[in-house]
PDB file of C-alpha atoms in Angstrom:
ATOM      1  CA  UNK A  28     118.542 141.075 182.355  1.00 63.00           C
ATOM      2  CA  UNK A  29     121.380 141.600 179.887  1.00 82.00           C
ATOM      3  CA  UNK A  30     123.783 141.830 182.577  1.00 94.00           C
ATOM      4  CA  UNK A  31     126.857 143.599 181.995  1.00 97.00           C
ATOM      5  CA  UNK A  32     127.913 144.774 179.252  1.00 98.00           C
ATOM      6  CA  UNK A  33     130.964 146.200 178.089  1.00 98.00           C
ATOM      7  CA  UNK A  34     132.186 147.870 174.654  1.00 97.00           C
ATOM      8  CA  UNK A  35     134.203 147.732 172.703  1.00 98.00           C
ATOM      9  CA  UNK A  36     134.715 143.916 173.089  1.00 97.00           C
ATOM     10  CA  UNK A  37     138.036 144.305 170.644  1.00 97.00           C
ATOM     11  CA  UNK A  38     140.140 147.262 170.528  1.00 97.00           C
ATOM     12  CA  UNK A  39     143.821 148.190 168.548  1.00 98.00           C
ATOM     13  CA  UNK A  40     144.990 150.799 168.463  1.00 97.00           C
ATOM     14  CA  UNK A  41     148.665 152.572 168.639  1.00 97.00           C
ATOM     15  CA  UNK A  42     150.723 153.468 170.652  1.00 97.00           C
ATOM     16  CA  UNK A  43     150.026 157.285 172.029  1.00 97.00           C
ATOM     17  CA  UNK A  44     146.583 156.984 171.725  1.00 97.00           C
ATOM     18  CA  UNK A  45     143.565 157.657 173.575  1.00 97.00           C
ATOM     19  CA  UNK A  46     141.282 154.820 174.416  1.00 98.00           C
ATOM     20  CA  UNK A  47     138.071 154.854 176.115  1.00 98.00           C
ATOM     21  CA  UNK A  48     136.575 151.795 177.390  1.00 98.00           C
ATOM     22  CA  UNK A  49     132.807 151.288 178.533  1.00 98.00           C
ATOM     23  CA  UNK A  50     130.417 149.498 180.311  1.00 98.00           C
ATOM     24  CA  UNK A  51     126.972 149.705 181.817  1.00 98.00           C
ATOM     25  CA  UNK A  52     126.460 147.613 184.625  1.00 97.00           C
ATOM     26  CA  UNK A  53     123.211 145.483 185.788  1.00 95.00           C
ATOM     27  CA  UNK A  54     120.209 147.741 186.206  1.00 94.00           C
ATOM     28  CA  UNK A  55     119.967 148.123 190.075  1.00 92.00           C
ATOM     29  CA  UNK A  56     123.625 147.185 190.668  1.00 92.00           C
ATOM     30  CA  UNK A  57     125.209 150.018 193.019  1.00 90.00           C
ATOM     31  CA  UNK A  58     128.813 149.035 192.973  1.00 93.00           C
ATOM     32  CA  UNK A  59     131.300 149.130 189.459  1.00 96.00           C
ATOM     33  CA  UNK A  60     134.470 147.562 189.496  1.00 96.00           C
ATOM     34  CA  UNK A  61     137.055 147.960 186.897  1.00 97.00           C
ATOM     35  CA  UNK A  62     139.489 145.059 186.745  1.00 97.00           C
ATOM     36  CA  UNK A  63     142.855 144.571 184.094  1.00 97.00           C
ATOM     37  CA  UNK A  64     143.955 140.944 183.413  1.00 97.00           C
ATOM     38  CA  UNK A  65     147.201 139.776 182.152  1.00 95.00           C
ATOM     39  CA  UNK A  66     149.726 136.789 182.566  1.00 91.00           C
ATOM     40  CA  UNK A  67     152.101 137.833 183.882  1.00 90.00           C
ATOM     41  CA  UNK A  68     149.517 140.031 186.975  1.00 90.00           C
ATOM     42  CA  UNK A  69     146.532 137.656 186.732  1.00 92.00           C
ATOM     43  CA  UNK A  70     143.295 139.844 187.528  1.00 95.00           C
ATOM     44  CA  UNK A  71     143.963 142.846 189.276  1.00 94.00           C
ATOM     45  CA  UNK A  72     141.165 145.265 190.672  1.00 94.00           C
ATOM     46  CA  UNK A  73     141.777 149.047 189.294  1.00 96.00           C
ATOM     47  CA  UNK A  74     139.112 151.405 190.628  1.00 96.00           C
ATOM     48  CA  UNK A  75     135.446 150.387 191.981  1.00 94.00           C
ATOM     49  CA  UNK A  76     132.123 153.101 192.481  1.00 95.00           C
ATOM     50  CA  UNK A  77     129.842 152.754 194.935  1.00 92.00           C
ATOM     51  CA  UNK A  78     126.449 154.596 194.288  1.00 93.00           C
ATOM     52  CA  UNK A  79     128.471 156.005 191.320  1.00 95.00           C
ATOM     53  CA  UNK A  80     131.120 157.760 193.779  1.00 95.00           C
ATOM     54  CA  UNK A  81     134.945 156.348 193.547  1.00 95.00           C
ATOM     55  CA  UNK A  82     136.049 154.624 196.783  1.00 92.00           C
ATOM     56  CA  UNK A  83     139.294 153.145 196.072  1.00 92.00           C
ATOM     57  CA  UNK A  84     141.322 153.809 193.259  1.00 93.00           C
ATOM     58  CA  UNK A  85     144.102 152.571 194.810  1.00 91.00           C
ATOM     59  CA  UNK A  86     144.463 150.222 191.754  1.00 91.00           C
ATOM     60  CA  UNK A  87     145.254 152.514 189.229  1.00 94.00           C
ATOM     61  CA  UNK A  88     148.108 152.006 187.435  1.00 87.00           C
ATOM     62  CA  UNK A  89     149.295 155.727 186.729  1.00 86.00           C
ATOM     63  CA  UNK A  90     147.735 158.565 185.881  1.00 91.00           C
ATOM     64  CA  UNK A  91     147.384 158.004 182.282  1.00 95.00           C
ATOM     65  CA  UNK A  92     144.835 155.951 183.607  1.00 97.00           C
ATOM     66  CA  UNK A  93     141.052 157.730 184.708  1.00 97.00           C
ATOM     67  CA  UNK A  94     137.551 156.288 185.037  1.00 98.00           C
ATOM     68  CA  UNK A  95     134.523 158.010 185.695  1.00 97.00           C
ATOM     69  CA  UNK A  96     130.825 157.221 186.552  1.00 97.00           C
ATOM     70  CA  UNK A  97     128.436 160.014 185.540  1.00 97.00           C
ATOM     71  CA  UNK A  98     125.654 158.067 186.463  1.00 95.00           C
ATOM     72  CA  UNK A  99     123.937 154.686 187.650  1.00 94.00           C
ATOM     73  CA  UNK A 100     123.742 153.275 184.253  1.00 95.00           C
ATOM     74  CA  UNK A 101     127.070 154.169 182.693  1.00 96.00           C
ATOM     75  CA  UNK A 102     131.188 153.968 183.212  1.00 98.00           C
ATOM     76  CA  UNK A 103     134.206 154.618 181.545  1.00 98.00           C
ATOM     77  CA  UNK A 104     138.061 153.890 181.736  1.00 98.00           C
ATOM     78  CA  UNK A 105     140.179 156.217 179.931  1.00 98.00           C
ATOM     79  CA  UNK A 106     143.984 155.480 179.206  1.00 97.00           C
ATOM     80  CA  UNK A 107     145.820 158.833 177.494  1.00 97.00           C
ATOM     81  CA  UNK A 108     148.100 157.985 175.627  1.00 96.00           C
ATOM     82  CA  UNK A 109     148.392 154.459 175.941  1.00 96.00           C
ATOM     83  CA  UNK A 110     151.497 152.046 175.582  1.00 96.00           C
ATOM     84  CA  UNK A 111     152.158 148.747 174.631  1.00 97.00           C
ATOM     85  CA  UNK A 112     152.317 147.268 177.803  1.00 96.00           C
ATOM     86  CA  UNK A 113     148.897 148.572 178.787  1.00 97.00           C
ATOM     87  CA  UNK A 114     147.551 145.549 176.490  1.00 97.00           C
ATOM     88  CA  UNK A 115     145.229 143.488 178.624  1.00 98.00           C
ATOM     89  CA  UNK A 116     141.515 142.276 178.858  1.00 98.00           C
ATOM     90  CA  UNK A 117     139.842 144.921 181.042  1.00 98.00           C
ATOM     91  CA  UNK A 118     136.680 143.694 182.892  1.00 98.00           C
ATOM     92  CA  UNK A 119     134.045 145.734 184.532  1.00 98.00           C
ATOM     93  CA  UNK A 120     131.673 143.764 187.025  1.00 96.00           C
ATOM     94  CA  UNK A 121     129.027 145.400 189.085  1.00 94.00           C
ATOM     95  CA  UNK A 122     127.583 143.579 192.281  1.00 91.00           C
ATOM     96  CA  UNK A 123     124.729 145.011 194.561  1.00 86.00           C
ATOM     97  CA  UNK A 124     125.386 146.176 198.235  1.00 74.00           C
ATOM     98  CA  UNK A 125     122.566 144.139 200.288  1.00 62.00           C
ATOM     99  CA  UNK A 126     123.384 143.813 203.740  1.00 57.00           C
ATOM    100  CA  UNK A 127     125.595 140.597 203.585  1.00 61.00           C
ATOM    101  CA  UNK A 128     129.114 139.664 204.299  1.00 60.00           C
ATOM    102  CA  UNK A 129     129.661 139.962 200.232  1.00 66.00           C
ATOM    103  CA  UNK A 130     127.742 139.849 197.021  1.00 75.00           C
ATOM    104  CA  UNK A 131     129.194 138.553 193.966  1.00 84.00           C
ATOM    105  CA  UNK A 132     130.370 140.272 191.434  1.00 90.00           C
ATOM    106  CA  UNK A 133     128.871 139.720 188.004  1.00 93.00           C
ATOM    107  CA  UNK A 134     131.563 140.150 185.460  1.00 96.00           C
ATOM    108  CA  UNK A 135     131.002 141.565 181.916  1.00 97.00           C
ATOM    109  CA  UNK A 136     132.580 140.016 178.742  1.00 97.00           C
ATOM    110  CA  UNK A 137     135.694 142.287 178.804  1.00 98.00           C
ATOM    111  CA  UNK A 138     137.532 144.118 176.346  1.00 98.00           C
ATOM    112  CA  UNK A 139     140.649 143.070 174.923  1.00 98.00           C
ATOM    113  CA  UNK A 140     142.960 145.802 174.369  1.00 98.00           C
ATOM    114  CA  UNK A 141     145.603 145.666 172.152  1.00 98.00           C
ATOM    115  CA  UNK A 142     148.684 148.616 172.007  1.00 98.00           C
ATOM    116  CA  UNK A 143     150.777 147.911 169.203  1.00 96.00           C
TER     117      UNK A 143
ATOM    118  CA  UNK B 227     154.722 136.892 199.469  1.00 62.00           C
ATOM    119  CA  UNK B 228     151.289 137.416 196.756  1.00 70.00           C
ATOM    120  CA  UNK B 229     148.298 137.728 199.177  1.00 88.00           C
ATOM    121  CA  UNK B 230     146.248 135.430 197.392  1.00 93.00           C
ATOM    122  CA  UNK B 231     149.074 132.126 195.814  1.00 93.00           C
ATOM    123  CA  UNK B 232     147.853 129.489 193.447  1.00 95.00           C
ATOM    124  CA  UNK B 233     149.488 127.117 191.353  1.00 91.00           C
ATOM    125  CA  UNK B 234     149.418 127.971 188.058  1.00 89.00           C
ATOM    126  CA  UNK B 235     149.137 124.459 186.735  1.00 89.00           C
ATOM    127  CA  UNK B 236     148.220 123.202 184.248  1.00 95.00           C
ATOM    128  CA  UNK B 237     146.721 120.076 186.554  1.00 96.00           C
ATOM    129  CA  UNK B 238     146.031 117.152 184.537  1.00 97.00           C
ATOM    130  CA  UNK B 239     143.531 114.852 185.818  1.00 97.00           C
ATOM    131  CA  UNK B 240     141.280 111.901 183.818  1.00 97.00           C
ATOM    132  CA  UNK B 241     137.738 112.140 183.509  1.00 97.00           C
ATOM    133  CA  UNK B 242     135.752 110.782 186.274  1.00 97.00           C
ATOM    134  CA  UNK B 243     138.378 111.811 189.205  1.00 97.00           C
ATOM    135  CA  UNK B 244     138.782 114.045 191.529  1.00 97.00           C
ATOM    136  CA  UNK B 245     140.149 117.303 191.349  1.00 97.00           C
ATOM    137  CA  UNK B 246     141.569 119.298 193.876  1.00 97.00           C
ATOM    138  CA  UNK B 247     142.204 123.157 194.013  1.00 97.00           C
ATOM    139  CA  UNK B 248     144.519 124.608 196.064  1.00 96.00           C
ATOM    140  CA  UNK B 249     144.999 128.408 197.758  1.00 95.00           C
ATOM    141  CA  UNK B 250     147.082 130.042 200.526  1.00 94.00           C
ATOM    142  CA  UNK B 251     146.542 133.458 201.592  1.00 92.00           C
ATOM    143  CA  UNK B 252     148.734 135.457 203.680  1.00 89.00           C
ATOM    144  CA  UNK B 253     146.249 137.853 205.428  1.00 80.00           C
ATOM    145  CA  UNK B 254     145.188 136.008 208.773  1.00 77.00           C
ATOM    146  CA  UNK B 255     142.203 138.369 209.276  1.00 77.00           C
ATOM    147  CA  UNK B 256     140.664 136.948 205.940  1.00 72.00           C
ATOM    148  CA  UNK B 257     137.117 135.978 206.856  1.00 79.00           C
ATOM    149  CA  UNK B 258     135.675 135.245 203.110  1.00 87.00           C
ATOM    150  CA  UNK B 259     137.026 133.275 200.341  1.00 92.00           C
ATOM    151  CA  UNK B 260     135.705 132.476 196.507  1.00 93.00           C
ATOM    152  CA  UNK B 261     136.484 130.250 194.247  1.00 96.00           C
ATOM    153  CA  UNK B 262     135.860 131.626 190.261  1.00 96.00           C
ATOM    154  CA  UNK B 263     135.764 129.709 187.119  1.00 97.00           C
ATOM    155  CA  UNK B 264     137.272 131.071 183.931  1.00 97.00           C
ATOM    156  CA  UNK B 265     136.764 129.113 180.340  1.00 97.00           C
ATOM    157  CA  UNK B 266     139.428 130.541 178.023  1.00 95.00           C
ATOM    158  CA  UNK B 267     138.204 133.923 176.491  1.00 94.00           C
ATOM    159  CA  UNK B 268     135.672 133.955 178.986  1.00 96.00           C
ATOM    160  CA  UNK B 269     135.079 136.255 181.881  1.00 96.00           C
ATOM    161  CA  UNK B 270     135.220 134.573 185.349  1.00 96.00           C
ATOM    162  CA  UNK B 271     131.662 132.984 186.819  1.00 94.00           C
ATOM    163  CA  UNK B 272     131.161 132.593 190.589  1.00 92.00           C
ATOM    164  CA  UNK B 273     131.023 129.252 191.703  1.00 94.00           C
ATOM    165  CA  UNK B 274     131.482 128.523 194.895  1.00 91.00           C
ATOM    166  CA  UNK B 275     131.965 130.576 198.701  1.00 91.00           C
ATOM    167  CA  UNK B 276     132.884 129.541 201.812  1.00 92.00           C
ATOM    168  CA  UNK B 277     133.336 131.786 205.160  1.00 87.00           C
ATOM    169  CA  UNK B 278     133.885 129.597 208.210  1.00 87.00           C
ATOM    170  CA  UNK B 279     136.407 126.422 208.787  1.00 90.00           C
ATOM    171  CA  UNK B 280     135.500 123.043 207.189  1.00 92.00           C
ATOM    172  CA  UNK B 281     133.789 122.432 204.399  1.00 94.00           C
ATOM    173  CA  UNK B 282     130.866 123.404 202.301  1.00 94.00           C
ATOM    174  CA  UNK B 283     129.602 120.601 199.667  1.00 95.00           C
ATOM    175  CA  UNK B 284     127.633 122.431 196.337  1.00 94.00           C
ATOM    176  CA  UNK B 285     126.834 119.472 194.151  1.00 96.00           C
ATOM    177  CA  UNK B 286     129.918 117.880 192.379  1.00 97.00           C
ATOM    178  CA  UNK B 287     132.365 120.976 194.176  1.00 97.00           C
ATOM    179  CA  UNK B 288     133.273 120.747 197.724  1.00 97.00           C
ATOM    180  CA  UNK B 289     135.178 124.023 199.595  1.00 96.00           C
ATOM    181  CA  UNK B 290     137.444 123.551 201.703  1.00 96.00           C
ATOM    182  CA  UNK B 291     138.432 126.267 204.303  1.00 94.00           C
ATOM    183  CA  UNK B 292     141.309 125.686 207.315  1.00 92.00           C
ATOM    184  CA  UNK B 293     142.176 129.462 209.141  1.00 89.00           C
ATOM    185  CA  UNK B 294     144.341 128.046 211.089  1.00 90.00           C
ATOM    186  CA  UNK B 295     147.007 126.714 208.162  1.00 90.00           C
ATOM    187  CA  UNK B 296     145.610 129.540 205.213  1.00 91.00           C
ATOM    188  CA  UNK B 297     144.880 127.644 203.219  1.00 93.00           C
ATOM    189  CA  UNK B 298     141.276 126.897 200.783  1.00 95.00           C
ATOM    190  CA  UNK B 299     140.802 124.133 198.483  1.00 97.00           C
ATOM    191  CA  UNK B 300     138.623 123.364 195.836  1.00 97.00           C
ATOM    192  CA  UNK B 301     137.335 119.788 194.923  1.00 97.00           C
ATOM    193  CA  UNK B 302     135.834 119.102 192.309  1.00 97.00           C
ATOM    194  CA  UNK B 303     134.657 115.132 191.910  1.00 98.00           C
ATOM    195  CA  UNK B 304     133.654 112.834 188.819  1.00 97.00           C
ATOM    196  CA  UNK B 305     135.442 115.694 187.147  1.00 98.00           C
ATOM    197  CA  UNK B 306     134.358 116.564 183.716  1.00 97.00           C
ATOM    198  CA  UNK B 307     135.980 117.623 180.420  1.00 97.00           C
ATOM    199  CA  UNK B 308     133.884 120.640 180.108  1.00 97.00           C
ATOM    200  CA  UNK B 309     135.760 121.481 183.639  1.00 98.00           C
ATOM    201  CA  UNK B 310     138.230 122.403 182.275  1.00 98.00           C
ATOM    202  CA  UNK B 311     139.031 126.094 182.910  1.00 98.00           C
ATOM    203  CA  UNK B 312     141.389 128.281 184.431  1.00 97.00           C
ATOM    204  CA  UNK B 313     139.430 128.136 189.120  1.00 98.00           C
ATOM    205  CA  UNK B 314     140.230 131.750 190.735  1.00 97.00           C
ATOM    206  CA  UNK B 315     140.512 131.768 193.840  1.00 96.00           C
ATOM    207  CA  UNK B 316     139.512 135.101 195.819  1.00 93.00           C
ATOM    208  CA  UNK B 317     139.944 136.315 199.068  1.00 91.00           C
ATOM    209  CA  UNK B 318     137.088 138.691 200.442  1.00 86.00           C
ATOM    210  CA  UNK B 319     138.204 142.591 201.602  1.00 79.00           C
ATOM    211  CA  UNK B 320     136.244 145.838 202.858  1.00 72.00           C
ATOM    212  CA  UNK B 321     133.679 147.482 201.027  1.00 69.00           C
ATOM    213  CA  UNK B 322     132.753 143.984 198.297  1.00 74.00           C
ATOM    214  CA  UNK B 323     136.565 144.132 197.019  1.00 83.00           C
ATOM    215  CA  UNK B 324     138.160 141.151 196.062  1.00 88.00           C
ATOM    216  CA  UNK B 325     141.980 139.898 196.004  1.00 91.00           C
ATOM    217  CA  UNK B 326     142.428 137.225 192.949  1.00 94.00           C
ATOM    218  CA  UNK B 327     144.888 134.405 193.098  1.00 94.00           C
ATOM    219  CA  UNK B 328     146.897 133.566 189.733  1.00 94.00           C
ATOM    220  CA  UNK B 329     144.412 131.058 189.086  1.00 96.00           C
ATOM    221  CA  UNK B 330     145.241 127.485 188.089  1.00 96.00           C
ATOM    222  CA  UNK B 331     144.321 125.955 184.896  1.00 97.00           C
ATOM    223  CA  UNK B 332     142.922 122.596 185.189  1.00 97.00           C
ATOM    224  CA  UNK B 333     142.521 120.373 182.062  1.00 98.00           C
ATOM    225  CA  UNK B 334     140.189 117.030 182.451  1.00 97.00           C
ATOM    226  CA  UNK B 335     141.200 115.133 179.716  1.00 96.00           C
ATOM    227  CA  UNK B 336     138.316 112.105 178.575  1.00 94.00           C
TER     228      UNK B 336
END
């Protein structure tokens, strides 16, 4: 498997404007997390699907920020219009829901976003 | 109080010693804890878990959980240059969510 992947994998753009991040998680994989790291916040879990349904986008910055799952296969993570302190590496990981305590999380490569 | 604390570091340790990783949590409910590994431009790598008191030995890492005092550790003997990374530690929630720690960046230096 490929596992997750995630485009673009670079990204600048200015300030005011859209950006649309993506990623298709592990083939069989029913739950999508989108996560934003910085220095100053560390790694900090936005929004996750399960069975391509958002539970808990409690994470969320604002509502410049939206993410959507149209289907098993396929995510995105919108930020309209961005600002400079939206610049971050933004990781989706997807993780399957057997019936355990927890299953890990496989994390994609990340994008690094960069608001100038 | 941050629900999941770490020392940032850096830790400096010599090759061939031993390591150790610590985490406090402020949630006394927490059942599961992770630890994560994160080379520098990488994205974090699962390498260890640990749900009841004591420890739980995985090769060269040992977990450490104690309930009682919050706190899990992370040991890491006959540590390694290419162990140096930035070690995660995660603290299990409902529905496969995870709380990260800061992370603390550990440099073994040869």
């Amino acid at each position: 498997d490929a596992g997750v992947i995630q485009s673009p994998r670079h990204e600048v753009t200015e300030m005011g404007q859209e950006v649309t991040l993506r990623c298709k998680p592990i083939s069989g994989h029913d739950y999508l997390f989108w996560y934003r790291q910085t220095m100053m916040r560390g790694l900090e879990l936005l929004i996750y699907f399960n069975n391509n349904v958002p539970i808990d986008d409690s994470g969320m910055p604002e509502d410049r920020f939206s993410a959507k799952m149209p289907n098993a296969s396929f995510s995105t993570l919108k930020i309209q219009p961005s600002e400079p302190r939206d610049s971050a590496v933004y990781f989706c990981a997807s993780s399957l829901s057997l019936l355990a305590d927890y299953n890990e999380q496989f994390f994609g490569p990340g994008t690094r976003l960069t608001v100038l | 109080q941050k629900e999941v604390e770490q020392n940032s570091g850096p830790l400096s340790v010599p090759e061939g010693a031993i390591a150790s990783l610590n985490c406090t949590y402020s949630d006394r409910g927490s059942q599961s804890f992770f630890w994560y590994r994160q080379y520098s431009g990488k994205s974090p790598e699962l390498i260890m878990s640990i749900y009841s008191n004591g420890d739980k030995e995985d090769g060269r890492f040992t977990a450490q959980l104690n309930k009682a005092s919050q706190y899990v550790s992370l040991l890491i003997r006959d540590s390694q240059p290419s162990d140096s990374a930035t070690y995660l530690c995660a603290r299990h929630n409902a529905g496969n969510m995870l709380t990260f720690g800061g992370g603390t960046r550990l440099m073994v230096k040869p």
